[in-house]
CSV table of C-alpha atoms and ligand atoms in Angstrom, one decimal:
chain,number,residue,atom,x,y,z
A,293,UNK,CA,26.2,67.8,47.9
A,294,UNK,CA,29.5,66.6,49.1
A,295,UNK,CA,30.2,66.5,53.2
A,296,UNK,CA,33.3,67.7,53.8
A,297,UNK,CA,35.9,65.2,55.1
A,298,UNK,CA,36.1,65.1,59.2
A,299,UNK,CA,38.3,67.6,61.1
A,300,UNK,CA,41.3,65.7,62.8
A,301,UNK,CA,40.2,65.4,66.5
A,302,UNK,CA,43.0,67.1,67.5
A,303,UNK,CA,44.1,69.9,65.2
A,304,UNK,CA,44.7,73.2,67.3
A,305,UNK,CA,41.9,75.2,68.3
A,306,UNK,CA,42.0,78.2,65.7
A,307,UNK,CA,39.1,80.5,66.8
A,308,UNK,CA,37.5,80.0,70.5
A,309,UNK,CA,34.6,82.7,71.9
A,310,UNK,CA,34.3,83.4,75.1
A,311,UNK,CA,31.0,83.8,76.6
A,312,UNK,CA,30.0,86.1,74.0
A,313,UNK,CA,27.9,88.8,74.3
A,314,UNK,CA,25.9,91.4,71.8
A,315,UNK,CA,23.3,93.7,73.4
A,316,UNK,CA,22.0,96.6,71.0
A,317,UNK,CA,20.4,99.4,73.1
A,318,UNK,CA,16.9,100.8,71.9
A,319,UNK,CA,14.6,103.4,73.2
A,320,UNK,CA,11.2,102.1,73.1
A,321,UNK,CA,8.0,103.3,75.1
A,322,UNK,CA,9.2,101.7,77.8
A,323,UNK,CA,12.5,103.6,77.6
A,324,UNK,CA,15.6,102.6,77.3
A,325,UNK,CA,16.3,98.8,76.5
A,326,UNK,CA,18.0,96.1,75.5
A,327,UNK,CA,17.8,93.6,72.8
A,328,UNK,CA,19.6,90.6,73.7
A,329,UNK,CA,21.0,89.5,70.4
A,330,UNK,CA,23.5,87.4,71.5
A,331,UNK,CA,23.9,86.1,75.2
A,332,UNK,CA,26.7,84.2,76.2
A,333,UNK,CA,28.3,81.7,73.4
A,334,UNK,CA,31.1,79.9,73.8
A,335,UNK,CA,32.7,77.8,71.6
A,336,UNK,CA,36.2,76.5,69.9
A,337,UNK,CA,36.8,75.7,66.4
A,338,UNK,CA,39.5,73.3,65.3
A,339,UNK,CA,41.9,74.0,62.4
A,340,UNK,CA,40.4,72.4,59.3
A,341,UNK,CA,36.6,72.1,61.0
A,342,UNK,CA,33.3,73.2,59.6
A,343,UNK,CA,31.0,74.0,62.8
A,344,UNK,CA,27.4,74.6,61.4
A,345,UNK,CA,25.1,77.2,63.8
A,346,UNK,CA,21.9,77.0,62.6
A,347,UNK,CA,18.6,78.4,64.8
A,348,UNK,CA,15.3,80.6,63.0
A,349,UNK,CA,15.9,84.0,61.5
A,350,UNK,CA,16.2,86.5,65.0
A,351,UNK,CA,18.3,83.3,66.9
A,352,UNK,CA,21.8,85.5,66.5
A,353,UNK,CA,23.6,83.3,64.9
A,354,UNK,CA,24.3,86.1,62.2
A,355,UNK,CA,25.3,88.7,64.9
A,356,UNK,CA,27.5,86.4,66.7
A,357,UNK,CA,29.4,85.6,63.3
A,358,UNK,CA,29.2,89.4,63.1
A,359,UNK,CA,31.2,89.5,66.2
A,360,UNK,CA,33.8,86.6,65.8
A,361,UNK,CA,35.4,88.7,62.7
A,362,UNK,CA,35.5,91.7,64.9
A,363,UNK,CA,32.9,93.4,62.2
A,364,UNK,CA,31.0,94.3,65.0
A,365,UNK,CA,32.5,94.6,69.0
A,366,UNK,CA,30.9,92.1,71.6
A,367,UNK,CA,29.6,94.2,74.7
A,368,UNK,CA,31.7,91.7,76.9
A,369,UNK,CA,33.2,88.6,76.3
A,370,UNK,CA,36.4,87.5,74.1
A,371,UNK,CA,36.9,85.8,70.9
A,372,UNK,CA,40.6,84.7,70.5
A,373,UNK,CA,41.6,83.6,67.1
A,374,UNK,CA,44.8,81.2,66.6
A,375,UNK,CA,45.5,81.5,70.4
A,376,UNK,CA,45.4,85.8,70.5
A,377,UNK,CA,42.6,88.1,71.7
A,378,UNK,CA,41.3,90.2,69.3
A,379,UNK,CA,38.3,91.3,70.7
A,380,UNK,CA,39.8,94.9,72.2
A,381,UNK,CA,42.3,95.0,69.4
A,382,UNK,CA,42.6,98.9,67.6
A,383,UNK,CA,41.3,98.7,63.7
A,384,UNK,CA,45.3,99.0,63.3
A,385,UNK,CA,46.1,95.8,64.8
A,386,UNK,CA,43.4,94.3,63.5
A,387,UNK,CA,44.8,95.0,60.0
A,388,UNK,CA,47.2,92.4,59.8
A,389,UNK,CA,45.5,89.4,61.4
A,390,UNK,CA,42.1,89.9,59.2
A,391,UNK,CA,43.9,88.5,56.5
A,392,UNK,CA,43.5,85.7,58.5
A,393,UNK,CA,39.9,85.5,58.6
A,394,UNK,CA,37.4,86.8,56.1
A,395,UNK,CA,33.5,86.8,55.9
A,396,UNK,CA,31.2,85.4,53.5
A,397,UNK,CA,27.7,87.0,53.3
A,398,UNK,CA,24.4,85.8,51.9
A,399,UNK,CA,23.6,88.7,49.2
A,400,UNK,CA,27.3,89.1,47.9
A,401,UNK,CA,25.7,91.9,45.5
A,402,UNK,CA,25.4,93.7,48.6
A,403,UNK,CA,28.9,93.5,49.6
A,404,UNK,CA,30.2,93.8,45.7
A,405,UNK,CA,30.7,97.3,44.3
A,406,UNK,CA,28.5,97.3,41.1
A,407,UNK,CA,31.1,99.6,39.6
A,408,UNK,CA,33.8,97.3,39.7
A,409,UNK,CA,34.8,94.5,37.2
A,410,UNK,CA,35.1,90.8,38.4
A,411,UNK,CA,39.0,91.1,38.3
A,412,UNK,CA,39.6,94.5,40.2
A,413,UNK,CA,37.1,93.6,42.8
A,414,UNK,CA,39.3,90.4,43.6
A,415,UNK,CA,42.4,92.5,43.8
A,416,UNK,CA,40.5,95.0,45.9
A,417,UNK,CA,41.9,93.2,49.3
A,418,UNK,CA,45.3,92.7,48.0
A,419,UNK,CA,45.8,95.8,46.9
A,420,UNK,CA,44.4,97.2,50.1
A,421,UNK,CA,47.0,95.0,51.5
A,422,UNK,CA,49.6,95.3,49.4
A,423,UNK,CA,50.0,92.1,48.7
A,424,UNK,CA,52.7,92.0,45.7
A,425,UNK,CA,53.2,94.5,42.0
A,426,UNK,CA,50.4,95.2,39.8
A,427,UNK,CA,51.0,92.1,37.6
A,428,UNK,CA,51.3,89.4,40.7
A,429,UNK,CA,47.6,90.6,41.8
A,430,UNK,CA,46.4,90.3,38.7
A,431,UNK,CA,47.8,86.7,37.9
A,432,UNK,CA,46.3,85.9,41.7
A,433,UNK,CA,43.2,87.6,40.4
A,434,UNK,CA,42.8,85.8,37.8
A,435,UNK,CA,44.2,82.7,39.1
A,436,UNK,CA,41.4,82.9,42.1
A,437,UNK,CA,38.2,83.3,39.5
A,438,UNK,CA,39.4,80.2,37.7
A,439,UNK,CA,39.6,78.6,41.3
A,440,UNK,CA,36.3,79.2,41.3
A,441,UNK,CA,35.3,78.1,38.3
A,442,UNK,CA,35.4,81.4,35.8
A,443,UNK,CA,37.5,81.6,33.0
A,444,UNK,CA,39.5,85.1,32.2
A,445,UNK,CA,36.7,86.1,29.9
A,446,UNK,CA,34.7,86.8,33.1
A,447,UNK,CA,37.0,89.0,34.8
A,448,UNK,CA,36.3,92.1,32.9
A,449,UNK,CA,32.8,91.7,34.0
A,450,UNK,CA,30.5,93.7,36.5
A,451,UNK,CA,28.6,92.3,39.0
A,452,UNK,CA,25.1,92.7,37.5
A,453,UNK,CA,26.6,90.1,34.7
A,454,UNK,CA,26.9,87.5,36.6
A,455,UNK,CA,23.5,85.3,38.1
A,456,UNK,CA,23.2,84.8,42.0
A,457,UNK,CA,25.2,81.7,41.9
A,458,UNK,CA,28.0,83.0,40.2
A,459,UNK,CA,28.3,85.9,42.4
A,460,UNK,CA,28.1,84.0,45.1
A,461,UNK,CA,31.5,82.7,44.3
A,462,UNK,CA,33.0,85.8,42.6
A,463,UNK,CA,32.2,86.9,46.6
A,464,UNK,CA,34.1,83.4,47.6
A,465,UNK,CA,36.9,84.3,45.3
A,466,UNK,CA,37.1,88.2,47.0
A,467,UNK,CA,37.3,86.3,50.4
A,468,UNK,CA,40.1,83.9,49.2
A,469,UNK,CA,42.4,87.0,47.8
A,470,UNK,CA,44.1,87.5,51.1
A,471,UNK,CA,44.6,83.4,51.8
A,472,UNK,CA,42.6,83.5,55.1
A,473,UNK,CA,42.4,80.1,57.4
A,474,UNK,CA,38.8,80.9,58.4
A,475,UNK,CA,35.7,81.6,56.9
A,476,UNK,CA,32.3,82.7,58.3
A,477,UNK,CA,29.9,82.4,55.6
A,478,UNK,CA,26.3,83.7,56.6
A,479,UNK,CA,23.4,81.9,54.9
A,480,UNK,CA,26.1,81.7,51.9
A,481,UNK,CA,23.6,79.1,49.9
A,482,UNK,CA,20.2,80.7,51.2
A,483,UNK,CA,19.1,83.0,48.3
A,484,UNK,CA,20.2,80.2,45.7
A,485,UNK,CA,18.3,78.2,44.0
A,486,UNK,CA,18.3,74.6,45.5
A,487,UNK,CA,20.5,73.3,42.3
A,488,UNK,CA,23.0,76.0,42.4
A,489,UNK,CA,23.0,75.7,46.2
A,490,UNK,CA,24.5,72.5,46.0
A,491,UNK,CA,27.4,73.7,43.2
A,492,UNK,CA,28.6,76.1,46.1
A,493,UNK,CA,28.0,74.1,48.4
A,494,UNK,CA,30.8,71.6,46.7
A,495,UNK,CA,33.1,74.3,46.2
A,496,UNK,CA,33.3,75.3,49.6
A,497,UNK,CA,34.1,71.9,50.5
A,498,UNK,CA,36.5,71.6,47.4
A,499,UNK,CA,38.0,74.7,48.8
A,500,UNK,CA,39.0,73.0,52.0
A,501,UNK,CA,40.5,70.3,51.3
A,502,UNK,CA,42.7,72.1,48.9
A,503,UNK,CA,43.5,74.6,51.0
A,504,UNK,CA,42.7,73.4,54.5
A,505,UNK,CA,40.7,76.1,55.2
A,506,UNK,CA,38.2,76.2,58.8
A,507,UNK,CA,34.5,77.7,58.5
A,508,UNK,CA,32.0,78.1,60.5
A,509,UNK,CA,28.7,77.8,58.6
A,510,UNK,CA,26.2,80.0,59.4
A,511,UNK,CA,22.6,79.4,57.9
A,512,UNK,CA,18.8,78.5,58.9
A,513,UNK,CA,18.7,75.1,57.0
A,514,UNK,CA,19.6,71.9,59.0
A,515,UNK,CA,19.8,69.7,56.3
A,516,UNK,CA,22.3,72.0,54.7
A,517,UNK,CA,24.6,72.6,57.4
A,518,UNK,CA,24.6,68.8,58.2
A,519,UNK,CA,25.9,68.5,54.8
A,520,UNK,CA,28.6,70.1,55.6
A,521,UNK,CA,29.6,70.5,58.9
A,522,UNK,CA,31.2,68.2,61.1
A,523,UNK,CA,29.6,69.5,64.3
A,524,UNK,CA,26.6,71.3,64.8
A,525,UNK,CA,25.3,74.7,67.5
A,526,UNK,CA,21.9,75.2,67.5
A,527,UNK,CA,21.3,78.6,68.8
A,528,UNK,CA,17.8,79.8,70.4
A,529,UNK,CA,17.1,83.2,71.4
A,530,UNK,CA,20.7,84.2,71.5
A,531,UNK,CA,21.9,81.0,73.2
A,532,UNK,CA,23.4,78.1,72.0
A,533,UNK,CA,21.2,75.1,73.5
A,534,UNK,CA,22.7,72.0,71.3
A,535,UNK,CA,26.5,71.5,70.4
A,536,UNK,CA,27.7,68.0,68.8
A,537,UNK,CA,28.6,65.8,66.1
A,538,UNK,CA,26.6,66.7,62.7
A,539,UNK,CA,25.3,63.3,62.3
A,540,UNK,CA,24.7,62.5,65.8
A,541,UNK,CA,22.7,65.8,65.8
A,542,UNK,CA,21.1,65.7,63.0
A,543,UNK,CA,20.0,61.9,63.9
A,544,UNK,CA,19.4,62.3,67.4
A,545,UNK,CA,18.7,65.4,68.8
A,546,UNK,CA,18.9,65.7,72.2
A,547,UNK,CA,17.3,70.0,72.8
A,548,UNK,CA,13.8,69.9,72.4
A,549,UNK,CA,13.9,72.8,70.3
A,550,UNK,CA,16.6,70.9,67.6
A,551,UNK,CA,14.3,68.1,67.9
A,552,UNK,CA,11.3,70.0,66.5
A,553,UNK,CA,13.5,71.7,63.8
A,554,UNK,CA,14.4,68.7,62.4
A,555,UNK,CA,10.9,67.2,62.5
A,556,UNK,CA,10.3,70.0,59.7
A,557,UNK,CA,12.6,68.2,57.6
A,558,UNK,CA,10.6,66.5,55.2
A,559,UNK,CA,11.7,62.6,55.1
A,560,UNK,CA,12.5,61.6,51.9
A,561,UNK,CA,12.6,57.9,52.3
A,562,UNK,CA,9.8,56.5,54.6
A,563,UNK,CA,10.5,53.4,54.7
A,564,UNK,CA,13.4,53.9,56.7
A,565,UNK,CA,12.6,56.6,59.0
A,566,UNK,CA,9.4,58.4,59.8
A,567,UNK,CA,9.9,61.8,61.7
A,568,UNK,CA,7.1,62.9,63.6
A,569,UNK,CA,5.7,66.4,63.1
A,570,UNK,CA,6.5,68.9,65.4
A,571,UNK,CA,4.6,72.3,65.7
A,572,UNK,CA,6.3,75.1,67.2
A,573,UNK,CA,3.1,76.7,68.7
A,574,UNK,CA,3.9,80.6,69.0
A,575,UNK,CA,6.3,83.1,67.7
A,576,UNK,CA,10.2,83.4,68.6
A,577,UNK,CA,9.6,85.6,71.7
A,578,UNK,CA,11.2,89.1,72.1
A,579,UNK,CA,14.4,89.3,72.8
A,580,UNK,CA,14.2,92.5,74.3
A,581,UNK,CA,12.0,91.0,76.9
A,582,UNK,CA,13.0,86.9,77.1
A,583,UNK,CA,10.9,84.2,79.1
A,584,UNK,CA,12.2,83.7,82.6
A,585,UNK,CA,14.1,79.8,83.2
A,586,UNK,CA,14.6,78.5,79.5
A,587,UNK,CA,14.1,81.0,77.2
A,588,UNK,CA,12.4,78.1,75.2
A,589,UNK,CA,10.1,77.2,77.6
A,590,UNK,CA,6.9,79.1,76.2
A,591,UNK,CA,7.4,76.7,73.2
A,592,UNK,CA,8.6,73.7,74.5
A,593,UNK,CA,6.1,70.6,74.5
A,594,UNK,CA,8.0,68.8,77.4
A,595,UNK,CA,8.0,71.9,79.6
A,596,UNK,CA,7.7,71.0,83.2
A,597,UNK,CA,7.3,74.3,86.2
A,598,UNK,CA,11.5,73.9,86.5
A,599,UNK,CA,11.5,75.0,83.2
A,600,UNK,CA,9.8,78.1,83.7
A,601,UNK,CA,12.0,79.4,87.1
A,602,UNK,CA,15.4,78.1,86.0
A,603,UNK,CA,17.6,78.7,83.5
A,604,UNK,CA,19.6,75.2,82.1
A,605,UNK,CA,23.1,75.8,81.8
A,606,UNK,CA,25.3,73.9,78.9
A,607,UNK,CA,26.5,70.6,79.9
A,608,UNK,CA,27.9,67.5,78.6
A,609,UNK,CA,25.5,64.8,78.4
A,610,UNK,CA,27.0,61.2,78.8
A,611,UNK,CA,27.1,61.1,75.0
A,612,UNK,CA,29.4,63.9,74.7
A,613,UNK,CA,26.7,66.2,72.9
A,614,UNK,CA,26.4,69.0,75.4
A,615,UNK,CA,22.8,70.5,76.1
A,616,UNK,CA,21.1,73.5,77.8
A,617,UNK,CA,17.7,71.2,78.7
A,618,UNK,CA,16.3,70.1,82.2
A,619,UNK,CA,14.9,67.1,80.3
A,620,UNK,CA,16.7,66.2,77.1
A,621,UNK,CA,14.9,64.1,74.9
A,622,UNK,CA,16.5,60.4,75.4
A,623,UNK,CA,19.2,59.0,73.1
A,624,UNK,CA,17.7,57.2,70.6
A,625,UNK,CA,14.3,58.8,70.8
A,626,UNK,CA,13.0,60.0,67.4
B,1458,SF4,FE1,11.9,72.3,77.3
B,1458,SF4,FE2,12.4,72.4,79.9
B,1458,SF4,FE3,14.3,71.6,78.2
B,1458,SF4,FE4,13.6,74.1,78.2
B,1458,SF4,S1,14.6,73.0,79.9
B,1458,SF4,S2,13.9,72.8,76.4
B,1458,SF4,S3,11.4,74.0,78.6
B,1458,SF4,S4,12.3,70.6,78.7
């Protein structure tokens, strides 16, 4: 796998949230309630960055990708993209500036229409569009799937013909048609097998260099993400708890709940480094119903009575990683 080169530290902000905020109502016995799927993120993303948001399957990272593309509207909260609000924008407005940003999804099968042939379902978007004649969006087309690695026998092809991997990137070519500067890809690598992971995985980061593309990296796997991300969120229960540089993350956590993600990591060279094993004891909890204080606190081996009555906010440690922990583990503490 090939880490993507290092954002410059002071390209322009490109997409920022503002305490974002998803909450989908439900009726349950109890009547009507809400699950807190996302609860407050904020964050900025540089031009030509990969931030990685990792957390366990029900954290939100998914829903709050969801929500920075405007495929779903935050209950409160902003997301500004290239310095404008399009969080109350009409599907009109939003027309033009989604070419800017396009999403990358984890079962591209899903999002491909099995009727349509490799070629037409890269047009699709420029067409929709209207991005140029008939013959200049099928030379893009065309030009696109070899981008991606297909020659033009492939492009008369349907979906079902090509394996998981290669529709992975037939999706990755779709999402290129309109030349967006972002990308949110959600678990893009997940349902691969580990080999063909790491072929995407290279393309992506191919793909940005050549075409200085931003992404935010959505997906369950730390040692992925670290691959390829030059800074890390670690979300929890529809929080973000950890925010830093992907090495020093990935290295030296500092939220007790990264901490114990990574020691599920298996260590492959012990001579070096020996993680110790941390068991998360107990189950995500709801997030219809969260714990009082940190919402991690049921889980959490250093918990101490603080924990349990009040919340930690966010904030910049000395080492510039920020934290939401009453007691984060000490720097250089493995
Ligand atoms: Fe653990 Fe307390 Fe930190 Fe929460 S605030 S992660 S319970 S030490």
């Amino acid at each position: 796998m090939t880490a993507s080169s290092p954002a410059e530290p002071n390209a322009p902000i490109l997409l920022e949230a503002r305490d974002v905020v998803k909450h989908f109502p439900i009726r349950t016995a109890q009547g009507r309630q809400q699950v807190r799927a996302v609860d407050g993120v904020s964050l900025k993303v540089r031009t030509g960055e990969t931030l990685g948001l990792v957390g366990e399957s029900g954290c939100g990272k998914s829903t709050f990708g969801r929500c920075l593309v405007k495929l779903i509207d935050p209950t409160s909260g902003s997301v500004l993209f290239d310095g404008e609000d399009i969080t109350h924008m009409s599907r009109r407005e939003l027309r033009s500036r989604r070419t800017g940003f396009q999403m990358i999804f984890q079962d591209p099968y899903a999002s491909l229409n099995p009727r349509r042939r490799a070629a037409a379902t890269v047009e699709e978007p420029m067409r929709t569009h209207g991005m140029g004649t008939d013959q200049e969006i099928r030379a893009r087309a065309i030009h696109l799937l070899q981008t991606v690695g297909f020659d033009e026998s492939y492009a008369n092809r349907y979906p079902h013909e090509f394996s998981g991997g290669q529709r992975q990137r037939l999706g990755i070519a779709r999402a290129l048609a309109l030349s967006p500067r972002l990308l949110i890809a959600d678990e893009p690598v997940s349902a691969l097998d580990v080999s063909i992971q790491a072929q995407v995985l290279n393309l992506l980061a191919d793909l940005q260099e050549e075409q200085k593309l931003t992404y935010v990296f959505i997906a369950h796997d730390l040692a992925v993400v670290h691959h390829i991300a030059d800074r890390i969120g670690v979300m929890y229960l529809g929080e973000l708890v950890e925010l830093g540089g992907s090495t020093e993350v990935y290295n030296n956590p500092r939220h007790p709940y990264t901490e114990a993600l990574l020691s599920a990591i298996p260590v492959i060279d012990t001579d070096t480094e020996v993680r110790e094993r941390i068991v998360l004891t107990g189950d995500l909890p709801n997030p219809i119903d969260k714990p009082s204080g940190c919402a991690f606190s049921p889980r959490c081996r250093y918990a101490q009575d603080i924990c349990r009555v009040e919340k930690p906010l966010l904030q910049i440690q000395l080492d510039g990683r920020e934290v939401a922990c009453h007691f984060p583990v000490a720097t250089g503490a493995k």
